[in-house]
């Protein structure tokens, strides 16, 4: 099954914009992408294949994932 979305924790929580090599190909991450992840750490971005490439991606639209469920210790 091809990868079509990525979350920050799955790509190593990169802190700097740049071009990174992952098993699925090269991914260009911008400062704006990182800013969104800093505000919404569980956001999952859609991978967008660059025109004319087979392994160059950028981040597209994102979904805001709900935070992990936490039990209230007072119960």
PDB file of N, CA and C in Angstrom, residues 20-57:
ATOM      1  N   UNK A  20      14.442  16.018   2.625  1.00  0.00           N
ATOM      2  CA  UNK A  20      14.799  14.852   3.426  1.00  0.00           C
ATOM      3  C   UNK A  20      14.515  13.570   2.653  1.00  0.00           C
ATOM      4  N   UNK A  21      15.371  12.575   2.839  1.00  0.00           N
ATOM      5  CA  UNK A  21      15.211  11.290   2.174  1.00  0.00           C
ATOM      6  C   UNK A  21      14.538  10.308   3.134  1.00  0.00           C
ATOM      7  N   UNK A  22      13.428   9.736   2.684  1.00  0.00           N
ATOM      8  CA  UNK A  22      12.682   8.736   3.442  1.00  0.00           C
ATOM      9  C   UNK A  22      12.535   7.490   2.573  1.00  0.00           C
ATOM     10  N   UNK A  23      12.114   6.371   3.147  1.00  0.00           N
ATOM     11  CA  UNK A  23      11.968   5.146   2.344  1.00  0.00           C
ATOM     12  C   UNK A  23      11.046   5.311   1.130  1.00  0.00           C
ATOM     13  N   UNK A  24      10.068   6.200   1.201  1.00  0.00           N
ATOM     14  CA  UNK A  24       9.144   6.384   0.089  1.00  0.00           C
ATOM     15  C   UNK A  24       9.669   7.379  -0.949  1.00  0.00           C
ATOM     16  N   UNK A  25      10.732   8.124  -0.649  1.00  0.00           N
ATOM     17  CA  UNK A  25      11.298   9.091  -1.593  1.00  0.00           C
ATOM     18  C   UNK A  25      11.772  10.351  -0.886  1.00  0.00           C
ATOM     19  N   UNK A  26      12.026  11.388  -1.666  1.00  0.00           N
ATOM     20  CA  UNK A  26      12.491  12.672  -1.136  1.00  0.00           C
ATOM     21  C   UNK A  26      11.294  13.542  -0.778  1.00  0.00           C
ATOM     22  N   UNK A  27      11.376  14.191   0.382  1.00  0.00           N
ATOM     23  CA  UNK A  27      10.290  15.049   0.855  1.00  0.00           C
ATOM     24  C   UNK A  27      10.846  16.427   1.173  1.00  0.00           C
ATOM     25  N   UNK A  28      10.260  17.456   0.545  1.00  0.00           N
ATOM     26  CA  UNK A  28      10.628  18.834   0.835  1.00  0.00           C
ATOM     27  C   UNK A  28       9.663  19.368   1.886  1.00  0.00           C
ATOM     28  N   UNK A  29      10.218  19.839   2.994  1.00  0.00           N
ATOM     29  CA  UNK A  29       9.435  20.374   4.101  1.00  0.00           C
ATOM     30  C   UNK A  29       9.757  21.855   4.232  1.00  0.00           C
ATOM     31  N   UNK A  30       8.718  22.683   4.281  1.00  0.00           N
ATOM     32  CA  UNK A  30       8.895  24.129   4.371  1.00  0.00           C
ATOM     33  C   UNK A  30       8.759  24.610   5.812  1.00  0.00           C
ATOM     34  N   UNK A  31       9.147  25.849   6.041  1.00  0.00           N
ATOM     35  CA  UNK A  31       8.978  26.465   7.364  1.00  0.00           C
ATOM     36  C   UNK A  31       7.496  26.534   7.729  1.00  0.00           C
ATOM     37  N   UNK A  32       6.632  26.774   6.741  1.00  0.00           N
ATOM     38  CA  UNK A  32       5.190  26.821   7.001  1.00  0.00           C
ATOM     39  C   UNK A  32       4.666  25.450   7.447  1.00  0.00           C
ATOM     40  N   UNK A  33       5.172  24.371   6.844  1.00  0.00           N
ATOM     41  CA  UNK A  33       4.772  23.015   7.257  1.00  0.00           C
ATOM     42  C   UNK A  33       5.138  22.786   8.719  1.00  0.00           C
ATOM     43  N   UNK A  34       6.352  23.150   9.077  1.00  0.00           N
ATOM     44  CA  UNK A  34       6.821  22.959  10.455  1.00  0.00           C
ATOM     45  C   UNK A  34       6.002  23.811  11.425  1.00  0.00           C
ATOM     46  N   UNK A  35       5.660  25.028  11.019  1.00  0.00           N
ATOM     47  CA  UNK A  35       4.849  25.903  11.876  1.00  0.00           C
ATOM     48  C   UNK A  35       3.487  25.271  12.168  1.00  0.00           C
ATOM     49  N   UNK A  36       2.891  24.632  11.155  1.00  0.00           N
ATOM     50  CA  UNK A  36       1.608  23.952  11.382  1.00  0.00           C
ATOM     51  C   UNK A  36       1.794  22.810  12.364  1.00  0.00           C
ATOM     52  N   UNK A  37       2.852  22.016  12.186  1.00  0.00           N
ATOM     53  CA  UNK A  37       3.091  20.903  13.110  1.00  0.00           C
ATOM     54  C   UNK A  37       3.374  21.395  14.523  1.00  0.00           C
ATOM     55  N   UNK A  38       4.005  22.549  14.666  1.00  0.00           N
ATOM     56  CA  UNK A  38       4.248  23.076  16.006  1.00  0.00           C
ATOM     57  C   UNK A  38       2.947  23.464  16.687  1.00  0.00           C
ATOM     58  N   UNK A  39       1.980  23.960  15.920  1.00  0.00           N
ATOM     59  CA  UNK A  39       0.665  24.304  16.475  1.00  0.00           C
ATOM     60  C   UNK A  39      -0.231  23.083  16.657  1.00  0.00           C
ATOM     61  N   UNK A  40      -0.124  22.142  15.730  1.00  0.00           N
ATOM     62  CA  UNK A  40      -0.974  20.944  15.720  1.00  0.00           C
ATOM     63  C   UNK A  40      -0.086  19.715  15.528  1.00  0.00           C
ATOM     64  N   UNK A  41       0.578  19.251  16.582  1.00  0.00           N
ATOM     65  CA  UNK A  41       1.565  18.166  16.453  1.00  0.00           C
ATOM     66  C   UNK A  41       1.019  16.857  15.897  1.00  0.00           C
ATOM     67  N   UNK A  42      -0.284  16.649  15.956  1.00  0.00           N
ATOM     68  CA  UNK A  42      -0.847  15.394  15.446  1.00  0.00           C
ATOM     69  C   UNK A  42      -1.404  15.526  14.032  1.00  0.00           C
ATOM     70  N   UNK A  43      -1.216  16.686  13.395  1.00  0.00           N
ATOM     71  CA  UNK A  43      -1.708  16.883  12.025  1.00  0.00           C
ATOM     72  C   UNK A  43      -1.040  15.879  11.081  1.00  0.00           C
ATOM     73  N   UNK A  44      -1.823  15.395  10.124  1.00  0.00           N
ATOM     74  CA  UNK A  44      -1.315  14.470   9.108  1.00  0.00           C
ATOM     75  C   UNK A  44      -1.444  15.143   7.748  1.00  0.00           C
ATOM     76  N   UNK A  45      -0.316  15.313   7.060  1.00  0.00           N
ATOM     77  CA  UNK A  45      -0.275  15.956   5.749  1.00  0.00           C
ATOM     78  C   UNK A  45      -0.411  14.927   4.634  1.00  0.00           C
ATOM     79  N   UNK A  46      -1.070  15.317   3.567  1.00  0.00           N
ATOM     80  CA  UNK A  46      -1.125  14.516   2.352  1.00  0.00           C
ATOM     81  C   UNK A  46       0.182  14.706   1.592  1.00  0.00           C
ATOM     82  N   UNK A  47       0.757  13.609   1.116  1.00  0.00           N
ATOM     83  CA  UNK A  47       1.945  13.693   0.280  1.00  0.00           C
ATOM     84  C   UNK A  47       1.527  14.027  -1.145  1.00  0.00           C
ATOM     85  N   UNK A  48       2.194  14.998  -1.744  1.00  0.00           N
ATOM     86  CA  UNK A  48       1.907  15.407  -3.115  1.00  0.00           C
ATOM     87  C   UNK A  48       3.145  15.129  -3.956  1.00  0.00           C
ATOM     88  N   UNK A  49       2.981  14.283  -4.957  1.00  0.00           N
ATOM     89  CA  UNK A  49       4.086  13.953  -5.862  1.00  0.00           C
ATOM     90  C   UNK A  49       4.367  15.153  -6.752  1.00  0.00           C
ATOM     91  N   UNK A  50       5.629  15.549  -6.829  1.00  0.00           N
ATOM     92  CA  UNK A  50       6.023  16.669  -7.678  1.00  0.00           C
ATOM     93  C   UNK A  50       5.838  16.287  -9.145  1.00  0.00           C
ATOM     94  N   UNK A  51       5.390  17.223  -9.949  1.00  0.00           N
ATOM     95  CA  UNK A  51       5.153  16.996 -11.377  1.00  0.00           C
ATOM     96  C   UNK A  51       6.451  16.536 -12.048  1.00  0.00           C
ATOM     97  N   UNK A  52       6.348  15.465 -12.814  1.00  0.00           N
ATOM     98  CA  UNK A  52       7.485  14.964 -13.563  1.00  0.00           C
ATOM     99  C   UNK A  52       8.463  14.127 -12.750  1.00  0.00           C
ATOM    100  N   UNK A  53       8.103  13.791 -11.522  1.00  0.00           N
ATOM    101  CA  UNK A  53       8.996  13.016 -10.667  1.00  0.00           C
ATOM    102  C   UNK A  53       8.325  11.719 -10.240  1.00  0.00           C
ATOM    103  N   UNK A  54       9.164  10.744  -9.888  1.00  0.00           N
ATOM    104  CA  UNK A  54       8.638   9.486  -9.353  1.00  0.00           C
ATOM    105  C   UNK A  54       8.878   9.356  -7.862  1.00  0.00           C
ATOM    106  N   UNK A  55       9.753  10.217  -7.293  1.00  0.00           N
ATOM    107  CA  UNK A  55      10.067  10.059  -5.867  1.00  0.00           C
ATOM    108  C   UNK A  55      10.335  11.381  -5.146  1.00  0.00           C
ATOM    109  N   UNK A  56       9.824  12.489  -5.688  1.00  0.00           N
ATOM    110  CA  UNK A  56       9.959  13.804  -5.052  1.00  0.00           C
ATOM    111  C   UNK A  56       8.584  14.264  -4.592  1.00  0.00           C
ATOM    112  N   UNK A  57       8.460  14.520  -3.285  1.00  0.00           N
ATOM    113  CA  UNK A  57       7.176  14.898  -2.706  1.00  0.00           C
ATOM    114  C   UNK A  57       7.280  16.227  -1.967  1.00  0.00           C
TER     115      UNK A  57
END
